XYZ file of C-alpha atoms in Angstrom:
254
model
C 0.000 0.000 0.000
C 1.763 3.121 -1.234
C 0.868 6.656 -0.200
C -0.188 9.115 -2.891
C 1.599 12.414 -3.539
C -1.171 14.325 -1.749
C -0.971 12.007 1.278
C 2.805 12.420 1.462
C 2.353 16.198 1.302
C -0.240 16.145 4.081
C 2.013 14.015 6.269
C 5.036 16.262 5.616
C 3.064 19.382 6.542
C 1.119 18.101 9.559
C 3.278 15.275 10.932
C 0.367 12.831 10.983
C -2.024 11.191 8.533
C -5.263 9.188 8.856
C -5.868 6.424 6.306
C -9.508 5.368 5.972
C -10.942 1.829 5.721
C -7.601 0.024 5.776
C -8.805 -3.041 7.712
C -12.011 -4.945 7.091
C -14.707 -5.464 9.700
C -13.747 -9.134 9.921
C -10.140 -8.253 10.659
C -11.141 -5.616 13.195
C -13.366 -8.090 15.017
C -10.496 -10.574 15.233
C -8.067 -7.937 16.525
C -10.624 -6.610 18.990
C -11.337 -10.091 20.318
C -7.628 -10.776 20.715
C -7.109 -7.529 22.636
C -9.928 -8.473 25.018
C -8.252 -11.823 25.657
C -4.872 -10.165 26.231
C -6.245 -7.941 28.996
C -7.562 -10.965 30.862
C -3.929 -11.887 31.557
C -1.967 -10.611 34.535
C 1.581 -10.055 33.366
C 4.200 -7.348 34.045
C 3.770 -6.151 30.438
C 0.147 -5.190 31.124
C -0.287 -1.895 32.942
C -3.533 -0.811 34.561
C -5.237 2.319 35.835
C -5.357 2.983 39.568
C -8.779 1.330 39.698
C -7.530 -1.797 37.919
C -8.933 -0.966 34.474
C -6.568 -1.825 31.588
C -4.337 1.009 30.366
C -1.613 -0.498 28.155
C -0.561 -3.982 27.070
C 3.037 -3.927 25.849
C 4.783 -6.460 23.644
C 1.784 -8.761 23.222
C 2.809 -9.568 19.636
C 5.490 -11.778 21.185
C 2.900 -14.241 22.529
C -0.031 -13.608 20.174
C 0.294 -15.149 16.669
C -2.435 -12.844 15.358
C -0.686 -9.695 16.592
C 2.653 -11.016 15.360
C 1.218 -11.453 11.874
C -0.238 -7.951 12.035
C 3.234 -6.420 12.464
C 4.183 -7.873 9.064
C 1.099 -6.620 7.244
C 2.140 -4.729 4.121
C -0.633 -2.181 4.709
C 1.362 -1.015 7.740
C 4.931 -1.715 6.668
C 4.834 -0.310 3.119
C 3.790 3.294 3.889
C 6.257 3.531 6.790
C 9.111 2.249 4.625
C 8.020 4.696 1.928
C 8.432 7.660 4.293
C 11.451 6.512 6.318
C 13.270 5.019 3.339
C 14.892 2.138 5.199
C 14.285 -1.425 6.304
C 12.277 -1.563 9.521
C 12.173 -3.511 12.765
C 9.629 -3.411 15.588
C 10.632 -1.002 18.330
C 7.398 -1.301 20.295
C 3.964 -2.931 20.159
C 1.078 -2.061 22.447
C -2.679 -1.922 22.832
C -4.058 1.212 24.504
C -7.698 1.168 25.574
C -9.575 4.048 27.111
C -12.258 2.261 29.040
C -15.713 3.723 29.477
C -15.967 6.369 32.223
C -12.479 5.668 33.651
C -9.937 6.135 30.829
C -7.226 8.510 32.055
C -5.664 11.236 29.875
C -2.188 11.142 28.341
C -0.521 14.570 28.693
C 1.186 16.325 25.780
C 4.459 14.755 24.684
C 6.765 13.793 21.833
C 7.598 10.110 21.591
C 11.112 10.711 20.322
C 12.112 12.467 23.551
C 11.690 9.153 25.409
C 13.034 7.032 22.562
C 16.167 9.171 22.346
C 16.916 9.936 25.992
C 15.780 6.655 27.558
C 16.135 4.093 24.760
C 19.242 5.391 22.979
C 17.572 5.948 19.603
C 19.835 8.220 17.573
C 17.451 9.927 15.131
C 13.659 10.308 14.774
C 13.626 7.678 12.019
C 10.814 5.783 13.733
C 7.071 6.043 13.389
C 3.944 5.081 15.256
C 1.212 3.497 13.194
C -2.084 3.048 15.006
C -5.077 0.885 14.155
C -8.421 2.031 15.498
C -10.328 -0.969 16.861
C -13.403 1.063 17.823
C -14.902 4.332 16.701
C -12.568 7.041 18.010
C -14.212 10.406 18.622
C -13.369 13.757 20.154
C -15.379 12.636 23.196
C -13.859 9.238 24.020
C -10.143 9.987 23.942
C -8.979 10.567 20.366
C -5.378 11.666 19.933
C -4.892 15.419 19.604
C -1.992 16.846 17.588
C -0.273 20.179 17.084
C 0.027 20.155 13.273
C 3.533 20.930 12.049
C 5.092 20.507 15.494
C 7.344 17.720 14.188
C 9.246 20.357 12.234
C 10.489 21.958 15.473
C 12.669 18.973 16.384
C 12.845 17.456 19.849
C 11.649 19.780 22.605
C 13.212 19.377 26.043
C 11.029 17.339 28.389
C 12.284 16.469 31.892
C 11.914 12.990 33.346
C 9.115 13.135 35.924
C 8.309 9.786 37.530
C 9.588 7.932 34.494
C 7.537 9.899 31.946
C 8.640 12.743 29.692
C 5.552 14.910 29.529
C 6.153 18.336 27.999
C 6.306 21.446 30.142
C 3.147 23.545 30.238
C 4.954 26.683 29.164
C 6.185 24.932 26.017
C 2.677 23.721 25.207
C 1.319 27.221 25.804
C 3.753 28.584 23.238
C 2.664 25.974 20.678
C -1.078 26.290 21.259
C -2.449 29.824 21.319
C -5.809 29.253 19.592
C -8.211 26.378 18.965
C -7.068 25.933 15.363
C -3.578 25.013 16.624
C -4.980 21.603 17.656
C -6.215 18.852 15.329
C -8.128 15.778 16.524
C -7.486 12.436 14.795
C -10.897 10.790 14.817
C -11.934 7.745 12.806
C -13.872 4.532 12.464
C -12.825 1.014 13.408
C -10.383 -0.152 10.737
C -8.879 3.281 10.065
C -5.138 3.752 10.525
C -3.291 6.749 11.954
C 0.425 7.273 11.338
C 2.464 10.022 12.959
C 6.008 11.373 13.168
C 8.256 10.642 16.141
C 8.434 14.374 16.985
C 4.730 15.176 16.579
C 3.435 16.808 19.748
C 0.341 14.875 20.809
C -1.775 13.815 23.762
C -5.285 12.638 24.562
C -7.992 13.542 27.003
C -9.694 11.207 29.429
C -12.801 9.217 28.604
C -15.839 10.071 30.723
C -18.301 8.646 28.196
C -19.825 5.133 28.249
C -18.078 4.504 24.905
C -14.808 2.594 25.191
C -12.152 2.968 22.521
C -9.119 0.772 21.766
C -6.132 1.704 19.622
C -3.424 -0.764 18.670
C 0.049 0.676 18.036
C 3.007 -0.712 16.133
C 6.155 1.412 16.328
C 8.594 0.766 13.510
C 12.195 1.967 13.596
C 14.806 1.972 10.860
C 17.267 -0.896 11.283
C 20.123 1.583 10.788
C 18.675 3.617 13.702
C 18.544 0.723 16.198
C 18.840 1.406 19.921
C 22.263 1.866 21.485
C 21.799 1.997 25.270
C 18.163 1.293 26.198
C 17.220 1.665 29.848
C 13.560 0.626 29.714
C 12.431 -3.022 29.893
C 12.710 -5.096 26.690
C 8.935 -5.462 26.435
C 8.758 -1.660 26.021
C 11.953 -1.007 24.018
C 12.748 -4.150 22.053
C 16.325 -5.374 21.766
C 15.883 -7.519 18.660
C 16.488 -5.701 15.401
C 15.444 -8.312 12.853
C 14.058 -6.680 9.698
C 10.326 -7.010 9.164
C 9.405 -8.962 6.041
C 6.090 -7.597 4.746
C 3.276 -10.073 4.099
C 0.142 -9.650 2.003
C -3.133 -8.931 3.770
C -4.424 -12.430 2.955
C -2.018 -13.747 5.586
C -3.820 -11.872 8.350
C -7.246 -12.682 6.945
C -6.456 -16.385 6.940
C -5.246 -16.311 10.527
C -8.221 -14.199 11.629
């Protein structure tokens, strides 16, 4: 799946891009069912909210054949390789739900700040690609972006309790009016891809409508980690190139 010239232009200008109707309903149902099963486990890779609700399941592609096959899907790999221009490996895999009523917010941040300072990633030659498993709206915790913020490079973010949330004064300089924020909404099966330096965050979910987003983070093999400090299930230490597979592979497994 190759991006068009207009899609490449939109990504270059904004730092993120939503691709519509990438995955079929059948595939979404299989991925959604698998994510539900994953959160029934109690493992150190699965983090929860203070009330016990699921927050993030890291590295579950390592024990889920369906998720493992997803990481090879050419609909994800091809557009990332097209933009980064290098062979890819999987830096991180995770499922992030925002459960009904209790989904906590994620403050504003740039992913590359953590990848660089804590994982030893040299350059922002990595990309998040996110699959929406439910309808994602402005009300139930869609990701918000500052369009064009990736062009500013990495902005200093101190380590506070193991997280590199951006300072409020920096966010206030970036966002001075409502039009400085874009909300990446979509339907189940849509895909969102965004630059490592895109400033983004998400609000909490106080609606009765849960939303799940599945993330695969690809990094260029030439940009592999040097001195990672976070656990391997968060910052992977294997740098084997991903070999893209046709979508029929995932459909068959689903």
